[in-house]
mmCIF file of N, CA and C in Angstrom:
data_model
loop_
_atom_site.group_PDB
_atom_site.id
_atom_site.type_symbol
_atom_site.label_atom_id
_atom_site.label_comp_id
_atom_site.label_asym_id
_atom_site.label_seq_id
_atom_site.Cartn_x
_atom_site.Cartn_y
_atom_site.Cartn_z
ATOM 1 N N MET T 17 0.867 -21.503 10.540
ATOM 2 C CA MET T 17 1.005 -20.881 9.230
ATOM 3 C C MET T 17 1.622 -19.490 9.375
ATOM 4 N N GLU T 18 2.682 -19.256 8.635
ATOM 5 C CA GLU T 18 3.358 -17.962 8.639
ATOM 6 C C GLU T 18 2.593 -17.022 7.709
ATOM 7 N N GLY T 19 2.353 -15.809 8.165
ATOM 8 C CA GLY T 19 1.618 -14.864 7.358
ATOM 9 C C GLY T 19 2.281 -13.502 7.365
ATOM 10 N N LEU T 20 1.728 -12.604 6.612
ATOM 11 C CA LEU T 20 2.216 -11.235 6.536
ATOM 12 C C LEU T 20 1.513 -10.408 7.599
ATOM 13 N N LYS T 21 2.278 -9.787 8.480
ATOM 14 C CA LYS T 21 1.704 -8.919 9.509
ATOM 15 C C LYS T 21 1.763 -7.491 8.997
ATOM 16 N N MET T 22 0.619 -6.814 9.046
ATOM 17 C CA MET T 22 0.554 -5.415 8.624
ATOM 18 C C MET T 22 0.011 -4.590 9.775
ATOM 19 N N ASP T 23 0.702 -3.516 10.094
ATOM 20 C CA ASP T 23 0.252 -2.586 11.124
ATOM 21 C C ASP T 23 -0.198 -1.303 10.441
ATOM 22 N N PHE T 24 -1.468 -0.948 10.624
ATOM 23 C CA PHE T 24 -2.035 0.275 10.062
ATOM 24 C C PHE T 24 -2.037 1.344 11.149
ATOM 25 N N ILE T 25 -1.413 2.484 10.866
ATOM 26 C CA ILE T 25 -1.264 3.529 11.880
ATOM 27 C C ILE T 25 -1.887 4.819 11.360
ATOM 28 N N SER T 26 -2.822 5.353 12.118
ATOM 29 C CA SER T 26 -3.486 6.601 11.725
ATOM 30 C C SER T 26 -2.577 7.798 12.007
ATOM 31 N N SER T 27 -2.832 8.890 11.327
ATOM 32 C CA SER T 27 -2.045 10.102 11.554
ATOM 33 C C SER T 27 -2.241 10.611 12.984
ATOM 34 N N GLU T 28 -3.422 10.395 13.558
ATOM 35 C CA GLU T 28 -3.679 10.827 14.935
ATOM 36 C C GLU T 28 -2.810 10.070 15.934
ATOM 37 N N ALA T 29 -2.511 8.808 15.641
ATOM 38 C CA ALA T 29 -1.691 8.010 16.555
ATOM 39 C C ALA T 29 -0.256 8.532 16.617
ATOM 40 N N LEU T 30 0.173 9.253 15.598
ATOM 41 C CA LEU T 30 1.556 9.733 15.532
ATOM 42 C C LEU T 30 1.711 11.225 15.777
ATOM 43 N N GLU T 31 0.596 11.953 15.839
ATOM 44 C CA GLU T 31 0.703 13.411 15.869
ATOM 45 C C GLU T 31 1.427 13.965 17.086
ATOM 46 N N ASN T 32 1.398 13.261 18.222
ATOM 47 C CA ASN T 32 2.066 13.756 19.422
ATOM 48 C C ASN T 32 3.420 13.096 19.667
ATOM 49 N N ALA T 33 3.834 12.220 18.777
ATOM 50 C CA ALA T 33 5.118 11.536 18.927
ATOM 51 C C ALA T 33 6.235 12.408 18.352
ATOM 52 N N SER T 34 7.391 12.357 18.993
ATOM 53 C CA SER T 34 8.550 13.075 18.460
ATOM 54 C C SER T 34 9.040 12.329 17.215
ATOM 55 N N SER T 35 9.885 12.969 16.453
ATOM 56 C CA SER T 35 10.430 12.340 15.255
ATOM 57 C C SER T 35 11.148 11.044 15.594
ATOM 58 N N MET T 36 11.968 11.043 16.619
ATOM 59 C CA MET T 36 12.724 9.838 16.981
ATOM 60 C C MET T 36 11.798 8.746 17.509
ATOM 61 N N GLU T 37 10.732 9.113 18.204
ATOM 62 C CA GLU T 37 9.757 8.109 18.656
ATOM 63 C C GLU T 37 9.109 7.423 17.455
ATOM 64 N N LYS T 38 8.746 8.206 16.441
ATOM 65 C CA LYS T 38 8.159 7.636 15.223
ATOM 66 C C LYS T 38 9.151 6.686 14.552
ATOM 67 N N ILE T 39 10.377 7.139 14.409
ATOM 68 C CA ILE T 39 11.404 6.365 13.707
ATOM 69 C C ILE T 39 11.676 5.045 14.411
ATOM 70 N N TYR T 40 11.875 5.090 15.725
ATOM 71 C CA TYR T 40 12.178 3.847 16.442
ATOM 72 C C TYR T 40 10.973 2.917 16.501
ATOM 73 N N MET T 41 9.774 3.463 16.558
ATOM 74 C CA MET T 41 8.573 2.627 16.527
ATOM 75 C C MET T 41 8.484 1.892 15.186
ATOM 76 N N ILE T 42 8.736 2.610 14.101
ATOM 77 C CA ILE T 42 8.697 2.004 12.768
ATOM 78 C C ILE T 42 9.773 0.927 12.649
ATOM 79 N N ILE T 43 10.992 1.243 13.033
ATOM 80 C CA ILE T 43 12.095 0.283 12.905
ATOM 81 C C ILE T 43 11.816 -0.969 13.726
ATOM 82 N N GLU T 44 11.317 -0.828 14.940
ATOM 83 C CA GLU T 44 11.042 -2.002 15.777
ATOM 84 C C GLU T 44 9.984 -2.899 15.142
ATOM 85 N N LYS T 45 8.933 -2.297 14.593
ATOM 86 C CA LYS T 45 7.879 -3.085 13.954
ATOM 87 C C LYS T 45 8.418 -3.808 12.715
ATOM 88 N N VAL T 46 9.195 -3.102 11.901
ATOM 89 C CA VAL T 46 9.732 -3.691 10.679
ATOM 90 C C VAL T 46 10.754 -4.781 11.005
ATOM 91 N N LYS T 47 11.560 -4.579 12.045
ATOM 92 C CA LYS T 47 12.528 -5.608 12.455
ATOM 93 C C LYS T 47 11.830 -6.910 12.833
ATOM 94 N N LYS T 48 10.600 -6.800 13.336
ATOM 95 C CA LYS T 48 9.824 -7.985 13.708
ATOM 96 C C LYS T 48 9.089 -8.573 12.503
ATOM 97 N N GLY T 49 9.320 -8.001 11.321
ATOM 98 C CA GLY T 49 8.740 -8.547 10.097
ATOM 99 C C GLY T 49 7.448 -7.904 9.643
ATOM 100 N N ALA T 50 6.971 -6.881 10.335
ATOM 101 C CA ALA T 50 5.707 -6.239 9.972
ATOM 102 C C ALA T 50 5.900 -5.241 8.834
ATOM 103 N N VAL T 51 4.853 -5.085 8.048
ATOM 104 C CA VAL T 51 4.776 -4.011 7.075
ATOM 105 C C VAL T 51 3.924 -2.930 7.722
ATOM 106 N N VAL T 52 4.471 -1.721 7.811
ATOM 107 C CA VAL T 52 3.784 -0.603 8.451
ATOM 108 C C VAL T 52 3.115 0.234 7.371
ATOM 109 N N VAL T 53 1.820 0.455 7.524
ATOM 110 C CA VAL T 53 1.057 1.297 6.604
ATOM 111 C C VAL T 53 0.601 2.510 7.396
ATOM 112 N N MET T 54 1.129 3.663 7.033
ATOM 113 C CA MET T 54 0.838 4.898 7.769
ATOM 114 C C MET T 54 -0.069 5.811 6.960
ATOM 115 N N GLU T 55 -1.047 6.379 7.650
ATOM 116 C CA GLU T 55 -1.838 7.441 7.039
ATOM 117 C C GLU T 55 -0.953 8.681 7.028
ATOM 118 N N GLY T 56 -0.770 9.269 5.867
ATOM 119 C CA GLY T 56 0.151 10.392 5.764
ATOM 120 C C GLY T 56 1.570 9.877 5.620
ATOM 121 N N GLY T 57 2.508 10.650 6.052
ATOM 122 C CA GLY T 57 3.897 10.229 5.902
ATOM 123 C C GLY T 57 4.810 10.913 6.883
ATOM 124 N N LEU T 58 6.074 10.758 6.640
ATOM 125 C CA LEU T 58 7.104 11.386 7.445
ATOM 126 C C LEU T 58 7.565 12.656 6.741
ATOM 127 N N SER T 59 8.075 13.594 7.517
ATOM 128 C CA SER T 59 8.657 14.792 6.916
ATOM 129 C C SER T 59 9.943 14.375 6.202
ATOM 130 N N PRO T 60 10.440 15.197 5.289
ATOM 131 C CA PRO T 60 11.697 14.841 4.602
ATOM 132 C C PRO T 60 12.843 14.580 5.592
ATOM 133 N N SER T 61 12.934 15.359 6.661
ATOM 134 C CA SER T 61 14.009 15.135 7.634
ATOM 135 C C SER T 61 13.779 13.844 8.418
ATOM 136 N N GLU T 62 12.511 13.513 8.731
ATOM 137 C CA GLU T 62 12.220 12.253 9.417
ATOM 138 C C GLU T 62 12.534 11.060 8.518
ATOM 139 N N ARG T 63 12.205 11.181 7.242
ATOM 140 C CA ARG T 63 12.492 10.091 6.301
ATOM 141 C C ARG T 63 13.995 9.879 6.174
ATOM 142 N N ALA T 64 14.756 10.966 6.101
ATOM 143 C CA ALA T 64 16.222 10.858 6.024
ATOM 144 C C ALA T 64 16.770 10.217 7.296
ATOM 145 N N GLU T 65 16.258 10.622 8.437
ATOM 146 C CA GLU T 65 16.713 10.048 9.715
ATOM 147 C C GLU T 65 16.325 8.573 9.816
ATOM 148 N N LEU T 66 15.156 8.204 9.308
ATOM 149 C CA LEU T 66 14.732 6.799 9.303
ATOM 150 C C LEU T 66 15.728 5.960 8.496
ATOM 151 N N ILE T 67 16.101 6.439 7.332
ATOM 152 C CA ILE T 67 17.040 5.706 6.484
ATOM 153 C C ILE T 67 18.417 5.641 7.145
ATOM 154 N N GLU T 68 18.864 6.752 7.703
ATOM 155 C CA GLU T 68 20.169 6.781 8.371
ATOM 156 C C GLU T 68 20.192 5.838 9.575
ATOM 157 N N THR T 69 19.159 5.859 10.385
ATOM 158 C CA THR T 69 19.078 4.991 11.563
ATOM 159 C C THR T 69 19.011 3.529 11.136
ATOM 160 N N THR T 70 18.255 3.254 10.093
ATOM 161 C CA THR T 70 18.155 1.886 9.586
ATOM 162 C C THR T 70 19.515 1.370 9.137
ATOM 163 N N MET T 71 20.280 2.214 8.460
ATOM 164 C CA MET T 71 21.613 1.799 7.992
ATOM 165 C C MET T 71 22.496 1.385 9.167
ATOM 166 N N ARG T 72 22.374 2.058 10.293
ATOM 167 C CA ARG T 72 23.163 1.702 11.485
ATOM 168 C C ARG T 72 22.684 0.403 12.115
ATOM 169 N N GLU T 73 21.412 0.060 11.909
ATOM 170 C CA GLU T 73 20.814 -1.115 12.549
ATOM 171 C C GLU T 73 20.925 -2.388 11.720
ATOM 172 N N ILE T 74 21.404 -2.272 10.488
ATOM 173 C CA ILE T 74 21.434 -3.441 9.598
ATOM 174 C C ILE T 74 22.326 -4.540 10.171
ATOM 175 N N ASP T 75 21.775 -5.734 10.174
ATOM 176 C CA ASP T 75 22.461 -6.961 10.593
ATOM 177 C C ASP T 75 22.100 -7.978 9.518
ATOM 178 N N VAL T 76 23.073 -8.356 8.698
ATOM 179 C CA VAL T 76 22.809 -9.149 7.492
ATOM 180 C C VAL T 76 21.987 -10.403 7.772
ATOM 181 N N GLU T 77 22.156 -11.016 8.919
ATOM 182 C CA GLU T 77 21.426 -12.254 9.214
ATOM 183 C C GLU T 77 20.017 -12.013 9.738
ATOM 184 N N ASN T 78 19.789 -10.878 10.407
ATOM 185 C CA ASN T 78 18.493 -10.660 11.049
ATOM 186 C C ASN T 78 17.691 -9.479 10.512
ATOM 187 N N PHE T 79 18.357 -8.458 10.005
ATOM 188 C CA PHE T 79 17.661 -7.251 9.558
ATOM 189 C C PHE T 79 18.419 -6.651 8.388
ATOM 190 N N VAL T 80 17.876 -6.827 7.185
ATOM 191 C CA VAL T 80 18.579 -6.392 5.981
ATOM 192 C C VAL T 80 18.217 -4.977 5.527
ATOM 193 N N GLY T 81 17.316 -4.334 6.215
ATOM 194 C CA GLY T 81 16.952 -2.972 5.860
ATOM 195 C C GLY T 81 15.468 -2.833 5.566
ATOM 196 N N ILE T 82 15.096 -1.651 5.075
ATOM 197 C CA ILE T 82 13.690 -1.324 4.833
ATOM 198 C C ILE T 82 13.482 -0.841 3.407
ATOM 199 N N ASP T 83 12.250 -0.912 2.971
ATOM 200 C CA ASP T 83 11.793 -0.256 1.753
ATOM 201 C C ASP T 83 10.708 0.730 2.179
ATOM 202 N N VAL T 84 10.731 1.913 1.602
ATOM 203 C CA VAL T 84 9.741 2.944 1.909
ATOM 204 C C VAL T 84 9.094 3.371 0.601
ATOM 205 N N HIS T 85 7.769 3.343 0.573
ATOM 206 C CA HIS T 85 7.025 3.760 -0.620
ATOM 207 C C HIS T 85 5.873 4.660 -0.190
ATOM 208 N N THR T 86 5.602 5.678 -0.980
ATOM 209 C CA THR T 86 4.518 6.599 -0.654
ATOM 210 C C THR T 86 3.551 6.727 -1.825
ATOM 211 N N LEU T 87 2.316 7.002 -1.485
ATOM 212 C CA LEU T 87 1.290 7.328 -2.470
ATOM 213 C C LEU T 87 0.920 8.784 -2.210
ATOM 214 N N GLU T 88 0.985 9.597 -3.257
ATOM 215 C CA GLU T 88 0.765 11.032 -3.102
ATOM 216 C C GLU T 88 -0.426 11.490 -3.923
ATOM 217 N N LYS T 89 -0.943 12.647 -3.551
ATOM 218 C CA LYS T 89 -1.981 13.284 -4.366
ATOM 219 C C LYS T 89 -1.605 14.741 -4.546
ATOM 220 N N ASN T 90 -2.075 15.319 -5.631
ATOM 221 C CA ASN T 90 -1.827 16.738 -5.880
ATOM 222 C C ASN T 90 -2.819 17.561 -5.087
ATOM 223 N N SER T 91 -2.313 18.586 -4.443
ATOM 224 C CA SER T 91 -3.169 19.512 -3.700
ATOM 225 C C SER T 91 -3.045 20.883 -4.332
ATOM 226 N N SER T 92 -4.160 21.485 -4.644
ATOM 227 C CA SER T 92 -4.137 22.829 -5.206
ATOM 228 C C SER T 92 -4.426 23.823 -4.099
ATOM 229 N N SER T 93 -3.775 24.953 -4.200
ATOM 230 C CA SER T 93 -4.062 25.997 -3.237
ATOM 231 C C SER T 93 -4.867 27.101 -3.919
ATOM 232 N N PHE T 94 -4.762 28.284 -3.472
ATOM 233 C CA PHE T 94 -5.524 29.438 -3.906
ATOM 234 C C PHE T 94 -5.771 29.461 -5.416
ATOM 235 N N PHE T 95 -7.032 29.316 -5.832
ATOM 236 C CA PHE T 95 -7.470 29.377 -7.221
ATOM 237 C C PHE T 95 -6.753 28.381 -8.133
ATOM 238 N N GLY T 96 -6.282 27.280 -7.567
ATOM 239 C CA GLY T 96 -5.647 26.256 -8.379
ATOM 240 C C GLY T 96 -4.194 26.514 -8.726
ATOM 241 N N PHE T 97 -3.670 27.661 -8.269
ATOM 242 C CA PHE T 97 -2.249 27.928 -8.496
ATOM 243 C C PHE T 97 -1.441 27.133 -7.491
ATOM 244 N N SER T 98 -0.193 27.006 -7.716
ATOM 245 C CA SER T 98 0.734 26.372 -6.776
ATOM 246 C C SER T 98 0.287 24.987 -6.336
ATOM 247 N N LYS T 99 0.514 24.021 -7.204
ATOM 248 C CA LYS T 99 0.187 22.634 -6.850
ATOM 249 C C LYS T 99 1.326 22.059 -6.028
ATOM 250 N N LYS T 100 0.965 21.309 -4.995
ATOM 251 C CA LYS T 100 1.985 20.599 -4.242
ATOM 252 C C LYS T 100 1.489 19.191 -3.983
ATOM 253 N N LYS T 101 2.415 18.305 -3.740
ATOM 254 C CA LYS T 101 2.056 16.919 -3.488
ATOM 255 C C LYS T 101 1.896 16.699 -1.994
ATOM 256 N N THR T 102 0.852 15.966 -1.635
ATOM 257 C CA THR T 102 0.588 15.605 -0.253
ATOM 258 C C THR T 102 0.660 14.091 -0.141
ATOM 259 N N VAL T 103 1.434 13.611 0.827
ATOM 260 C CA VAL T 103 1.539 12.172 1.028
ATOM 261 C C VAL T 103 0.258 11.688 1.692
ATOM 262 N N VAL T 104 -0.391 10.727 1.070
ATOM 263 C CA VAL T 104 -1.650 10.184 1.567
ATOM 264 C C VAL T 104 -1.407 8.927 2.395
ATOM 265 N N ILE T 105 -0.487 8.090 1.911
ATOM 266 C CA ILE T 105 -0.215 6.834 2.596
ATOM 267 C C ILE T 105 1.263 6.483 2.405
ATOM 268 N N THR T 106 1.862 5.902 3.444
ATOM 269 C CA THR T 106 3.253 5.466 3.394
ATOM 270 C C THR T 106 3.308 4.003 3.803
ATOM 271 N N ILE T 107 4.032 3.205 3.034
ATOM 272 C CA ILE T 107 4.215 1.796 3.354
ATOM 273 C C ILE T 107 5.698 1.562 3.594
ATOM 274 N N ILE T 108 6.014 1.000 4.764
ATOM 275 C CA ILE T 108 7.395 0.726 5.138
ATOM 276 C C ILE T 108 7.472 -0.729 5.562
ATOM 277 N N GLY T 109 8.385 -1.470 4.975
ATOM 278 C CA GLY T 109 8.492 -2.878 5.323
ATOM 279 C C GLY T 109 9.898 -3.395 5.177
ATOM 280 N N PRO T 110 10.119 -4.632 5.613
ATOM 281 C CA PRO T 110 11.436 -5.245 5.489
ATOM 282 C C PRO T 110 11.831 -5.382 4.021
ATOM 283 N N ALA T 111 13.061 -5.030 3.709
ATOM 284 C CA ALA T 111 13.529 -5.077 2.326
ATOM 285 C C ALA T 111 13.487 -6.488 1.749
ATOM 286 N N ASN T 112 13.648 -7.502 2.604
ATOM 287 C CA ASN T 112 13.645 -8.875 2.100
ATOM 288 C C ASN T 112 12.235 -9.439 1.933
ATOM 289 N N VAL T 113 11.214 -8.685 2.303
ATOM 290 C CA VAL T 113 9.819 -9.118 2.160
ATOM 291 C C VAL T 113 9.141 -8.375 1.014
ATOM 292 N N MET T 114 9.354 -7.083 0.908
ATOM 293 C CA MET T 114 8.707 -6.250 -0.110
ATOM 294 C C MET T 114 9.455 -6.402 -1.427
ATOM 295 N N LYS T 115 9.035 -7.367 -2.237
ATOM 296 C CA LYS T 115 9.773 -7.713 -3.435
ATOM 297 C C LYS T 115 9.382 -6.919 -4.670
ATOM 298 N N THR T 116 8.136 -6.811 -4.949
ATOM 299 C CA THR T 116 7.694 -6.139 -6.162
ATOM 300 C C THR T 116 6.770 -4.999 -5.771
ATOM 301 N N VAL T 117 7.180 -3.795 -6.093
ATOM 302 C CA VAL T 117 6.333 -2.642 -5.814
ATOM 303 C C VAL T 117 6.131 -1.906 -7.129
ATOM 304 N N LYS T 118 4.876 -1.737 -7.502
ATOM 305 C CA LYS T 118 4.529 -0.994 -8.711
ATOM 306 C C LYS T 118 3.805 0.261 -8.269
ATOM 307 N N LYS T 119 4.247 1.377 -8.806
ATOM 308 C CA LYS T 119 3.644 2.647 -8.418
ATOM 309 C C LYS T 119 3.159 3.368 -9.661
ATOM 310 N N GLN T 120 1.894 3.765 -9.600
ATOM 311 C CA GLN T 120 1.313 4.611 -10.631
ATOM 312 C C GLN T 120 0.792 5.849 -9.918
ATOM 313 N N SER T 121 0.209 6.761 -10.629
ATOM 314 C CA SER T 121 -0.209 8.018 -10.016
ATOM 315 C C SER T 121 -1.187 7.841 -8.856
ATOM 316 N N ASN T 122 -2.079 6.865 -8.948
ATOM 317 C CA ASN T 122 -3.060 6.689 -7.879
ATOM 318 C C ASN T 122 -3.136 5.247 -7.395
ATOM 319 N N LEU T 123 -2.066 4.483 -7.592
ATOM 320 C CA LEU T 123 -2.062 3.077 -7.209
ATOM 321 C C LEU T 123 -0.669 2.683 -6.744
ATOM 322 N N LEU T 124 -0.623 1.987 -5.622
ATOM 323 C CA LEU T 124 0.622 1.427 -5.106
ATOM 324 C C LEU T 124 0.352 -0.044 -4.867
ATOM 325 N N SER T 125 1.082 -0.910 -5.555
ATOM 326 C CA SER T 125 0.844 -2.344 -5.485
ATOM 327 C C SER T 125 2.104 -3.032 -4.989
ATOM 328 N N MET T 126 1.966 -3.934 -4.012
ATOM 329 C CA MET T 126 3.110 -4.626 -3.441
ATOM 330 C C MET T 126 2.891 -6.124 -3.419
ATOM 331 N N VAL T 127 3.947 -6.868 -3.746
ATOM 332 C CA VAL T 127 3.936 -8.304 -3.605
ATOM 333 C C VAL T 127 4.954 -8.649 -2.526
ATOM 334 N N ALA T 128 4.527 -9.415 -1.524
ATOM 335 C CA ALA T 128 5.406 -9.794 -0.429
ATOM 336 C C ALA T 128 5.941 -11.199 -0.651
ATOM 337 N N ASP T 129 7.214 -11.379 -0.363
ATOM 338 C CA ASP T 129 7.847 -12.697 -0.425
ATOM 339 C C ASP T 129 8.021 -13.197 1.008
ATOM 340 N N LEU T 130 7.124 -14.057 1.460
ATOM 341 C CA LEU T 130 7.145 -14.519 2.845
ATOM 342 C C LEU T 130 8.188 -15.609 3.083
ATOM 343 N N ASN T 131 8.750 -16.171 2.044
ATOM 344 C CA ASN T 131 9.770 -17.203 2.211
ATOM 345 C C ASN T 131 11.089 -16.632 2.702
ATOM 346 N N ASN T 132 11.336 -15.358 2.427
ATOM 347 C CA ASN T 132 12.585 -14.729 2.869
ATOM 348 C C ASN T 132 12.415 -13.920 4.129
ATOM 349 N N GLY T 133 11.176 -13.668 4.564
ATOM 350 C CA GLY T 133 10.903 -12.761 5.671
ATOM 351 C C GLY T 133 11.223 -13.275 6.999
#
């Protein structure tokens, strides 16, 4: 029986990895059909590099690309001034598997299509 493989990665598992180590680890897992669920997220430059690297790796028959979705929360600083968003969870998966993603302020819902994966 073919199923959906999900890899859950804690922020501690990635804290000592370089940006390129994180990116290639994610791409390798996604190329094998896994959906990667990360605690926290990538920096804006890491996310841009992930997308750029993925574009170079696309092979229409074997690897069609990735989808990246994040769930964020508002963080208040000193006396509630200056709100900023903190990424709580990041989901990265094969573009041909992650078909329906609904995002609300505190909910991220995904439907996987295993027939195309």
